[in-house]
CSV table of C-alpha atoms in Angstrom, one decimal:
chain,number,residue,atom,x,y,z
D,111,MET,CA,63.8,39.8,76.5
D,112,GLY,CA,66.0,39.1,73.6
D,113,GLN,CA,65.4,36.2,71.6
D,114,HIS,CA,67.8,34.3,73.7
D,115,SER,CA,67.0,34.6,76.7
D,116,GLY,CA,63.2,33.5,76.1
D,117,PRO,CA,64.0,30.0,75.5
D,118,GLN,CA,66.8,29.7,78.8
D,119,ARG,CA,64.0,31.0,80.9
D,120,CYS,CA,61.8,28.7,80.0
D,121,LEU,CA,63.3,25.1,79.4
D,122,ARG,CA,62.4,25.0,83.2
D,123,TYR,CA,58.0,24.7,81.6
D,124,ARG,CA,59.3,21.3,80.3
D,125,ARG,CA,60.1,21.4,77.1
D,126,PHE,CA,58.4,24.1,75.8
D,127,CYS,CA,59.0,27.5,74.6
D,128,CYS,CA,58.0,30.9,74.0
D,129,GLY,CA,59.5,33.7,74.3
D,130,PRO,CA,58.9,37.8,73.7
D,131,SER,CA,55.9,38.8,72.2
D,132,LEU,CA,54.8,37.5,68.9
D,133,ARG,CA,55.0,39.4,66.0
D,134,LEU,CA,51.8,39.9,64.1
D,135,CYS,CA,52.2,40.0,60.6
D,136,LEU,CA,52.4,36.4,59.1
D,137,LEU,CA,53.4,35.4,55.5
D,138,LEU,CA,52.0,33.5,52.5
D,139,LEU,CA,54.0,31.9,50.6
D,140,LEU,CA,52.9,29.1,48.2
D,141,THR,CA,55.5,27.1,46.4
D,142,VAL,CA,55.7,23.2,45.4
D,143,GLU,CA,58.7,22.0,45.5
D,144,PRO,CA,60.4,19.9,42.2
D,145,ALA,CA,61.9,16.6,43.7
D,146,SER,CA,65.2,15.3,43.2
D,147,ALA,CA,66.2,13.3,40.5
D,148,SER,CA,68.6,11.6,43.2
D,149,LEU,CA,66.6,10.4,45.5
D,150,ILE,CA,67.8,7.9,49.1
D,151,ARG,CA,64.9,5.6,50.4
D,152,ILE,CA,64.9,3.3,52.9
D,153,PRO,CA,62.5,0.7,53.6
D,154,LEU,CA,59.9,1.2,56.9
D,155,ARG,CA,59.2,-0.6,59.9
D,156,ARG,CA,55.8,0.2,62.0
D,157,VAL,CA,55.2,-1.0,66.0
D,158,HIS,CA,51.5,-1.0,66.7
D,159,THR,CA,50.3,-0.3,70.7
D,160,GLY,CA,49.0,1.7,73.1
D,161,HIS,CA,47.8,5.2,72.4
D,162,ARG,CA,49.4,7.1,75.5
D,163,THR,CA,51.6,10.5,74.7
D,164,LEU,CA,54.9,9.8,75.2
D,165,ASN,CA,56.0,13.4,75.6
D,166,PRO,CA,59.9,12.8,76.5
D,167,LEU,CA,61.9,15.4,76.1
D,168,ARG,CA,62.5,18.4,77.7
D,169,GLY,CA,65.9,20.6,78.5
D,170,TRP,CA,69.9,20.1,77.6
D,171,GLY,CA,70.4,22.9,80.6
D,172,LYS,CA,72.1,25.8,79.2
D,173,PRO,CA,72.0,26.8,75.4
D,174,ALA,CA,74.3,28.2,73.5
D,175,ALA,CA,73.3,31.3,71.1
D,176,THR,CA,71.9,30.9,67.9
D,177,PRO,CA,75.1,30.8,65.6
D,178,ALA,CA,74.9,32.4,62.0
D,179,LEU,CA,74.1,29.5,59.3
D,180,GLY,CA,76.1,30.2,56.3
D,181,ALA,CA,75.8,29.1,52.0
D,182,PRO,CA,73.9,26.4,51.1
D,183,SER,CA,77.2,24.1,50.1
D,184,PRO,CA,76.7,21.9,46.6
D,185,GLY,CA,74.1,19.4,45.9
D,186,ASP,CA,70.3,18.9,46.0
D,187,LYS,CA,70.1,15.7,46.7
D,188,PRO,CA,67.6,14.3,49.3
D,189,THR,CA,68.0,12.5,52.3
D,190,PHE,CA,65.3,9.8,52.9
D,191,VAL,CA,65.1,7.8,56.6
D,192,PRO,CA,62.9,5.1,57.8
D,193,LEU,CA,60.4,5.8,60.5
D,194,SER,CA,58.6,3.4,62.7
D,195,ASN,CA,55.5,4.1,65.1
D,196,TYR,CA,56.2,4.0,68.7
D,197,MET,CA,52.3,4.0,71.0
D,198,ASN,CA,51.2,4.8,67.4
D,199,VAL,CA,52.0,8.2,68.2
D,200,GLN,CA,55.4,8.4,67.9
D,201,TYR,CA,57.7,8.1,65.4
D,202,TYR,CA,61.6,6.6,65.2
D,203,GLY,CA,63.8,5.6,62.5
D,204,GLU,CA,67.6,3.7,62.9
D,205,ILE,CA,70.7,5.7,62.9
D,206,GLY,CA,74.9,4.4,62.8
D,207,LEU,CA,77.6,5.5,65.0
D,208,GLY,CA,80.9,5.1,64.6
D,209,THR,CA,83.3,3.3,62.4
D,210,PRO,CA,81.7,0.4,61.5
D,211,PRO,CA,78.7,1.6,62.6
D,212,GLN,CA,76.9,1.2,65.4
D,213,ASN,CA,72.7,1.4,64.4
D,214,PHE,CA,70.5,2.4,67.4
D,215,SER,CA,66.8,3.2,66.8
D,216,VAL,CA,65.8,7.0,67.6
D,217,VAL,CA,63.1,9.8,68.0
D,218,PHE,CA,63.6,12.5,65.5
D,219,ASP,CA,62.4,15.0,67.7
D,220,THR,CA,61.6,18.6,66.3
D,221,GLY,CA,61.3,20.2,70.1
D,222,SER,CA,65.2,19.5,71.0
D,223,SER,CA,68.9,20.1,69.6
D,224,ASN,CA,70.9,16.9,70.5
D,225,LEU,CA,71.9,13.3,69.8
D,226,TRP,CA,71.9,10.9,72.6
D,227,VAL,CA,72.0,7.1,72.9
D,228,PRO,CA,73.2,4.7,75.5
D,229,SER,CA,76.8,3.6,76.2
D,230,ILE,CA,78.4,0.2,77.3
D,231,ARG,CA,79.7,1.8,80.0
D,232,CYS,CA,76.1,3.4,81.7
D,233,HIS,CA,75.7,3.2,85.6
D,234,PHE,CA,74.8,-0.7,86.6
D,235,PHE,CA,71.4,0.1,87.9
D,236,SER,CA,70.1,1.6,84.5
D,237,LEU,CA,67.8,-0.5,83.9
D,238,PRO,CA,67.2,0.8,79.8
D,239,CYS,CA,70.9,1.3,79.2
D,240,TRP,CA,70.6,-2.6,79.3
D,241,LEU,CA,67.3,-3.3,77.5
D,242,HIS,CA,68.6,-0.9,74.8
D,243,HIS,CA,71.6,-0.5,72.3
D,244,ARG,CA,75.1,0.9,73.8
D,245,PHE,CA,77.1,2.8,71.9
D,246,ASN,CA,80.8,0.7,72.9
D,247,PRO,CA,83.1,3.5,71.2
D,248,LYS,CA,85.8,0.2,72.0
D,249,ALA,CA,85.0,-1.2,68.3
D,250,SER,CA,84.2,2.2,66.6
D,251,SER,CA,88.1,3.0,64.8
D,252,SER,CA,87.5,6.7,64.4
D,253,PHE,CA,85.8,7.6,68.5
D,254,GLN,CA,87.5,10.6,69.7
D,255,PRO,CA,86.2,11.1,74.0
D,256,ASN,CA,85.5,14.9,74.9
D,257,GLY,CA,83.6,14.0,78.5
D,258,THR,CA,82.0,17.1,79.3
D,259,LYS,CA,79.3,15.9,81.7
D,260,PHE,CA,75.4,16.6,80.3
D,261,ALA,CA,72.6,15.5,82.5
D,262,ILE,CA,68.3,16.7,80.7
D,263,GLN,CA,65.6,16.4,83.0
D,264,TYR,CA,63.1,15.3,82.4
D,265,ALA,CA,59.2,15.2,83.0
D,266,ALA,CA,59.3,12.0,84.3
D,267,GLY,CA,62.6,11.4,85.6
D,268,ARG,CA,65.8,12.5,84.2
D,269,LEU,CA,68.7,11.7,82.3
D,270,ALA,CA,72.8,11.7,82.9
D,271,GLY,CA,76.3,11.1,80.7
D,272,ILE,CA,79.4,12.5,79.2
D,273,LEU,CA,79.7,13.9,75.6
D,274,SER,CA,81.5,11.8,73.2
D,275,GLU,CA,82.9,12.7,69.2
D,276,ASP,CA,82.2,9.4,66.5
D,277,LYS,CA,81.4,9.6,63.0
D,278,LEU,CA,77.2,9.7,62.2
D,279,THR,CA,75.9,7.9,59.6
D,280,ILE,CA,72.2,8.7,58.4
D,281,GLY,CA,70.2,7.8,55.2
D,282,GLY,CA,72.7,7.0,53.8
D,283,ILE,CA,75.2,10.2,54.6
D,284,MET,CA,78.1,8.7,56.3
D,285,ASN,CA,80.5,10.3,57.9
D,286,ALA,CA,79.2,12.8,59.8
D,287,SER,CA,81.6,14.0,62.6
D,288,VAL,CA,79.0,15.1,65.1
D,289,ILE,CA,79.5,15.5,69.0
D,290,PHE,CA,76.7,13.1,70.6
D,291,GLY,CA,75.5,12.3,73.9
D,292,GLU,CA,76.6,8.8,75.9
D,293,ALA,CA,73.9,8.1,78.3
D,294,LEU,CA,75.5,6.3,81.6
D,295,TRP,CA,72.3,7.2,84.0
D,296,GLU,CA,68.9,6.8,82.8
D,297,PRO,CA,66.5,6.6,86.0
D,298,SER,CA,63.4,7.1,84.0
D,299,LEU,CA,61.2,4.1,83.0
D,300,VAL,CA,59.6,6.1,80.0
D,301,PHE,CA,63.3,5.2,78.8
D,302,THR,CA,62.4,1.0,80.2
D,303,PHE,CA,59.8,0.2,77.4
D,304,ALA,CA,60.3,2.7,75.0
D,305,ARG,CA,61.2,0.8,71.2
D,306,PHE,CA,63.7,4.0,70.8
D,307,ASP,CA,67.4,4.4,72.3
D,308,GLY,CA,67.8,7.9,71.9
D,309,ILE,CA,66.8,11.2,71.1
D,310,LEU,CA,67.9,13.1,67.8
D,311,GLY,CA,67.5,16.8,68.1
D,312,LEU,CA,65.8,19.3,65.1
D,313,ALA,CA,65.6,22.4,66.6
D,314,PHE,CA,67.2,25.3,66.5
D,315,PRO,CA,70.8,25.6,67.9
D,316,VAL,CA,70.0,28.0,71.0
D,317,LEU,CA,68.1,25.4,72.5
D,318,ALA,CA,71.4,22.7,72.5
D,319,VAL,CA,74.0,21.9,74.9
D,320,GLY,CA,76.9,23.7,75.4
D,321,GLY,CA,77.3,24.8,72.3
D,322,VAL,CA,77.6,22.1,70.5
D,323,ARG,CA,76.4,21.9,66.8
D,324,PRO,CA,73.0,20.0,66.8
D,325,PRO,CA,73.6,16.6,63.7
D,326,LEU,CA,71.4,18.4,60.6
D,327,ASP,CA,73.8,21.9,61.3
D,328,VAL,CA,76.8,19.4,60.9
D,329,LEU,CA,75.5,17.8,58.0
D,330,VAL,CA,75.3,21.4,55.8
D,331,ASP,CA,78.5,22.9,57.9
D,332,GLN,CA,80.9,19.4,56.3
D,333,GLY,CA,79.0,19.8,52.9
D,334,LEU,CA,77.2,16.4,53.0
D,335,LEU,CA,73.4,18.4,53.0
D,336,ASP,CA,72.3,21.0,50.5
D,337,LYS,CA,70.5,23.3,53.0
D,338,PRO,CA,68.8,22.7,56.7
D,339,VAL,CA,65.4,21.7,55.5
D,340,PHE,CA,63.7,18.7,56.4
D,341,SER,CA,60.6,17.3,56.5
D,342,PHE,CA,58.5,14.8,58.2
D,343,TYR,CA,55.5,12.4,56.4
D,344,LEU,CA,53.8,10.7,58.7
D,345,ASN,CA,51.6,7.4,58.1
D,346,ARG,CA,48.3,7.3,59.5
D,347,ASP,CA,47.3,3.7,57.7
D,348,PRO,CA,47.0,1.5,61.0
D,349,GLU,CA,47.7,-1.7,58.8
D,350,ALA,CA,50.9,-0.2,56.6
D,351,ALA,CA,53.8,-1.7,57.2
D,352,ASP,CA,55.6,1.6,57.8
D,353,GLY,CA,55.7,4.8,59.8
D,354,GLY,CA,55.9,7.5,57.4
D,355,GLU,CA,59.6,8.8,56.3
D,356,LEU,CA,61.8,11.6,57.5
D,357,VAL,CA,63.5,13.6,53.8
D,358,LEU,CA,66.7,15.7,54.4
D,359,GLY,CA,67.1,17.9,52.7
D,360,GLY,CA,63.9,19.0,51.3
D,361,SER,CA,60.1,17.5,50.2
D,362,ASP,CA,58.8,14.8,48.1
D,363,PRO,CA,56.1,16.7,46.5
D,364,THR,CA,54.8,12.7,46.2
D,365,HIS,CA,54.2,13.0,50.1
D,366,TYR,CA,51.7,15.6,50.1
D,367,ILE,CA,48.8,17.7,47.8
D,368,PRO,CA,50.7,21.2,46.6
D,369,PRO,CA,51.1,24.3,47.1
D,370,LEU,CA,52.7,24.0,50.7
D,371,THR,CA,51.6,27.4,53.0
D,372,PHE,CA,54.9,28.6,54.2
D,373,VAL,CA,54.6,30.6,57.8
D,374,PRO,CA,57.6,31.7,59.5
D,375,VAL,CA,58.7,31.2,62.5
D,376,THR,CA,58.4,33.8,65.5
D,377,ILE,CA,60.9,32.5,68.0
D,378,PRO,CA,63.7,30.1,66.4
D,379,ALA,CA,63.9,27.8,69.5
D,380,TYR,CA,61.8,25.3,68.8
D,381,TRP,CA,59.9,25.8,65.2
D,382,GLN,CA,56.8,27.9,66.7
D,383,ILE,CA,54.5,30.5,64.6
D,384,HIS,CA,51.5,32.6,64.8
D,385,MET,CA,48.0,30.6,65.1
D,386,GLY,CA,45.0,33.1,64.0
D,387,ARG,CA,42.9,31.1,65.0
D,388,VAL,CA,41.1,27.4,65.6
D,389,LYS,CA,37.9,26.7,65.1
D,390,VAL,CA,35.4,23.7,66.2
D,391,GLY,CA,31.9,23.8,63.9
D,392,THR,CA,30.4,26.2,62.8
D,393,GLY,CA,29.8,27.2,66.9
D,394,LEU,CA,33.0,27.1,68.9
D,395,THR,CA,36.0,29.8,68.0
D,396,LEU,CA,39.0,29.5,70.2
D,397,CYS,CA,42.1,31.2,70.4
D,398,ALA,CA,40.8,33.9,69.2
D,399,GLN,CA,42.8,36.9,68.8
D,400,GLY,CA,45.8,35.1,68.1
D,401,CYS,CA,47.7,32.4,70.1
D,402,ALA,CA,51.5,30.9,69.9
D,403,ALA,CA,52.0,27.4,68.6
D,404,ILE,CA,55.2,25.0,68.4
D,405,LEU,CA,54.7,22.3,65.9
D,406,ASP,CA,56.3,19.3,67.2
D,407,THR,CA,57.2,15.6,66.3
D,408,GLY,CA,58.0,14.9,70.2
D,409,THR,CA,54.3,15.6,70.9
D,410,SER,CA,52.0,13.0,70.6
D,411,LEU,CA,48.1,15.1,70.6
D,412,ILE,CA,47.4,18.4,70.0
D,413,THR,CA,47.7,20.2,73.1
D,414,GLY,CA,46.1,23.2,74.5
D,415,PRO,CA,45.3,25.5,77.8
D,416,THR,CA,42.9,23.5,79.7
D,417,GLU,CA,39.9,26.5,79.4
D,418,GLU,CA,40.4,26.3,75.5
D,419,ILE,CA,40.8,22.5,75.5
D,420,ARG,CA,38.0,21.9,77.8
D,421,ALA,CA,35.2,23.8,75.2
D,422,LEU,CA,37.4,22.2,72.7
D,423,ASN,CA,36.1,18.9,74.2
D,424,THR,CA,33.1,19.4,75.2
D,425,ALA,CA,32.1,20.8,71.8
D,426,ILE,CA,32.9,16.9,70.4
D,427,GLY,CA,31.3,15.6,73.6
D,428,GLY,CA,34.9,14.0,74.6
D,429,ILE,CA,34.1,12.2,78.4
D,430,SER,CA,36.6,14.1,80.8
D,431,LEU,CA,39.9,11.7,82.1
D,432,LEU,CA,42.3,11.7,84.4
D,433,VAL,CA,45.5,13.9,83.8
D,434,GLY,CA,43.6,16.0,80.7
D,435,GLU,CA,42.7,13.3,79.0
D,436,TYR,CA,38.9,12.4,77.2
D,437,LEU,CA,37.3,9.3,76.0
D,438,ILE,CA,34.6,10.0,72.5
D,439,GLN,CA,32.1,7.2,72.2
D,440,CYS,CA,33.1,5.8,69.0
D,441,GLU,CA,29.8,5.8,67.8
D,442,THR,CA,29.4,9.3,67.3
D,443,ILE,CA,32.5,9.7,65.4
D,444,PRO,CA,30.7,11.0,62.2
D,445,THR,CA,28.3,13.2,63.5
D,446,LEU,CA,31.3,15.2,64.7
D,447,PRO,CA,32.4,18.6,63.7
D,448,PRO,CA,35.6,19.7,61.8
D,449,VAL,CA,38.2,21.2,64.4
D,450,SER,CA,40.2,23.7,62.0
D,451,PHE,CA,43.3,25.5,62.1
D,452,LEU,CA,44.8,28.9,60.9
D,453,LEU,CA,48.2,28.9,60.2
D,454,GLY,CA,49.4,31.6,57.7
D,455,GLY,CA,46.0,32.2,56.5
D,456,VAL,CA,44.9,29.5,55.2
D,457,TRP,CA,42.3,26.8,56.7
D,458,PHE,CA,44.2,23.2,57.6
D,459,ASN,CA,40.9,21.0,59.0
D,460,LEU,CA,40.7,18.0,60.6
D,461,THR,CA,38.0,16.1,60.9
D,462,ALA,CA,36.9,13.7,63.1
D,463,GLN,CA,38.6,11.0,62.0
D,464,ASP,CA,41.7,13.0,61.7
D,465,TYR,CA,41.6,13.5,65.7
D,466,VAL,CA,40.1,10.9,67.4
D,467,ILE,CA,42.2,8.4,68.0
D,468,GLN,CA,40.8,5.0,68.3
D,469,ILE,CA,42.3,1.5,70.2
D,470,VAL,CA,41.5,-1.6,69.0
D,471,ARG,CA,42.6,-4.8,70.7
D,472,GLY,CA,40.8,-8.1,71.1
D,473,GLY,CA,37.6,-7.2,68.8
D,474,PHE,CA,37.3,-4.0,72.0
D,475,ARG,CA,37.5,-0.9,71.0
D,476,LEU,CA,38.3,2.9,73.0
D,477,CYS,CA,38.0,5.8,71.5
D,478,PHE,CA,39.9,9.2,72.6
D,479,SER,CA,40.5,12.0,71.6
D,480,GLY,CA,43.0,14.1,70.3
D,481,PHE,CA,42.9,16.9,72.4
D,482,GLN,CA,44.8,17.3,75.4
D,483,ALA,CA,44.8,20.0,78.2
D,484,LEU,CA,49.0,21.6,78.8
D,485,ASP,CA,48.6,24.3,81.0
D,486,LEU,CA,52.3,26.8,80.0
D,487,PRO,CA,52.4,30.2,82.7
D,488,PRO,CA,54.0,33.3,81.0
D,489,PRO,CA,56.8,33.8,80.0
D,490,ALA,CA,56.3,30.3,77.5
D,491,GLY,CA,52.4,30.1,77.1
D,492,PRO,CA,49.7,30.0,77.1
D,493,LEU,CA,50.4,28.1,74.4
D,494,TRP,CA,49.2,25.8,71.9
D,495,ILE,CA,51.1,22.4,70.5
D,496,LEU,CA,50.7,21.2,66.8
D,497,GLY,CA,51.5,17.4,67.5
D,498,ASP,CA,51.8,13.9,65.4
D,499,VAL,CA,47.5,14.1,65.8
D,500,PHE,CA,47.8,17.0,63.7
D,501,LEU,CA,51.3,16.2,62.3
D,502,ARG,CA,49.6,12.3,60.4
D,503,THR,CA,47.2,15.0,58.5
D,504,TYR,CA,49.4,17.0,57.1
D,505,VAL,CA,52.6,17.0,56.1
D,506,ALA,CA,55.3,19.4,57.6
D,507,VAL,CA,58.5,21.0,55.3
D,508,PHE,CA,61.0,22.3,58.2
D,509,ASP,CA,63.3,25.6,56.7
D,510,ARG,CA,65.8,26.9,58.9
D,511,GLY,CA,66.4,29.9,56.4
D,512,ASN,CA,69.4,31.5,55.4
D,513,LEU,CA,71.4,34.4,56.2
D,514,THR,CA,68.6,36.5,53.9
D,515,SER,CA,65.5,34.0,54.6
D,516,GLY,CA,64.2,33.9,58.3
D,517,ALA,CA,63.2,29.8,59.7
D,518,ARG,CA,59.4,29.0,58.2
D,519,VAL,CA,57.2,25.9,58.1
D,520,GLY,CA,55.3,25.1,54.9
D,521,LEU,CA,52.7,22.6,55.3
D,522,ALA,CA,50.1,20.6,52.7
D,523,ARG,CA,47.6,17.9,53.0
D,524,SER,CA,48.8,14.8,52.6
D,525,ARG,CA,48.7,12.5,49.9
D,526,PHE,CA,47.1,9.1,51.8
D,527,GLY,CA,43.7,8.1,51.1
D,528,GLU,CA,42.9,11.7,50.5
D,529,THR,CA,41.5,14.6,47.7
D,530,GLU,CA,41.8,18.3,48.8
D,531,PRO,CA,40.4,19.8,51.0
D,532,PRO,CA,38.8,22.9,50.3
D,533,ARG,CA,40.8,25.9,51.5
D,534,GLY,CA,38.7,28.9,51.5
D,535,GLY,CA,37.5,28.6,55.0
D,536,PRO,CA,36.7,25.2,57.8
D,537,ALA,CA,35.6,22.9,56.8
D,538,GLN,CA,32.7,20.8,57.2
D,539,ALA,CA,33.7,17.3,58.1
D,540,GLN,CA,35.0,15.0,55.6
D,541,PHE,CA,35.2,11.2,55.8
D,542,SER,CA,36.8,9.2,54.5
D,543,GLY,CA,37.7,5.1,55.2
D,544,TRP,CA,40.4,4.6,56.8
D,545,ARG,CA,40.8,5.0,60.9
D,546,LEU,CA,43.8,5.4,63.3
D,547,GLY,CA,44.8,2.6,65.1
């Protein structure tokens, strides 16, 4: 099976994909990226609601072939985009479309490659459309019609509309001509109650519908972004007003404890890497022969094969609920073992304060495991998904690479409320004063 046929076949297994067997070799590169002297920063927002996983994204249909990236354009000015928090495990920020810009809140998702927002031309009975900001082509002097139909199949519904072209404004970058989706029909309830309007995908071009250039590629193509690199810092403080930052064009070393550990992307469609092992304390080893993992900002929890997740949750005292979720007794948090992931030859450790989701409402507290079962049969699986539970603890730098070097993901411990953890092996439990809300 070729590199591009794997993602095409895997679209029917929700939005996750693997493909050919993984390369066994991992490259460990430790670097510290200097901060730019000219950074664009935007104040952030944060919303508190519940804990359930959103997982809204699936496939866009038949993907296009992955085009090669050209040489980087002049300039080196990372762009900062604000992130807000939805359901405490979903992060989103603001963009503009059209001239003058019409503002939309979008999920920045590393598991898809297209941009879409609701349209003022939506179906009368499409309830989510009437509850969110809608794009009006007549209000934009730079609008260019396209008219190609698109459709997205979701786990809880579907989305359909037409493609259009207009100017994108994001984090101070303006006048990027992008092709995006105008959603005309959104029957899924997940969009009705969502705090965001649409989705901006940050995965590879192979996942984009109809050969549409993803927004990140457009910014590089048009000389508005130096290189196809971006990073996520997700704020874990439940009392903070901000949800974190998406940095376009690089990363901000003030967000993490250097150095970055870079792990090569094995399948350039989703951000898929090789994971060496998973350890729970000192008594349980999972993914013992190595396995595939995806770093996914569109997935709230950490997911894995049912049997391994069941063993993991048993080891941390999880009580099984419906749909693969587990309840944790809150009073046991100080005694729970760390869970450690071997990536690029380095152990990345989560303490119970990292992986237990605590919800406090009206003085009553509930605690849930951040590990959820999700079985993906071959060729898509078996597969682990490292979602926001992992990415809140570790800043991730997504580097698409170029003609001379392949794509990779850099990981480093977030600076928030932390001292540098041991890097030689699975950590003993470390606790700090913060909690997940």
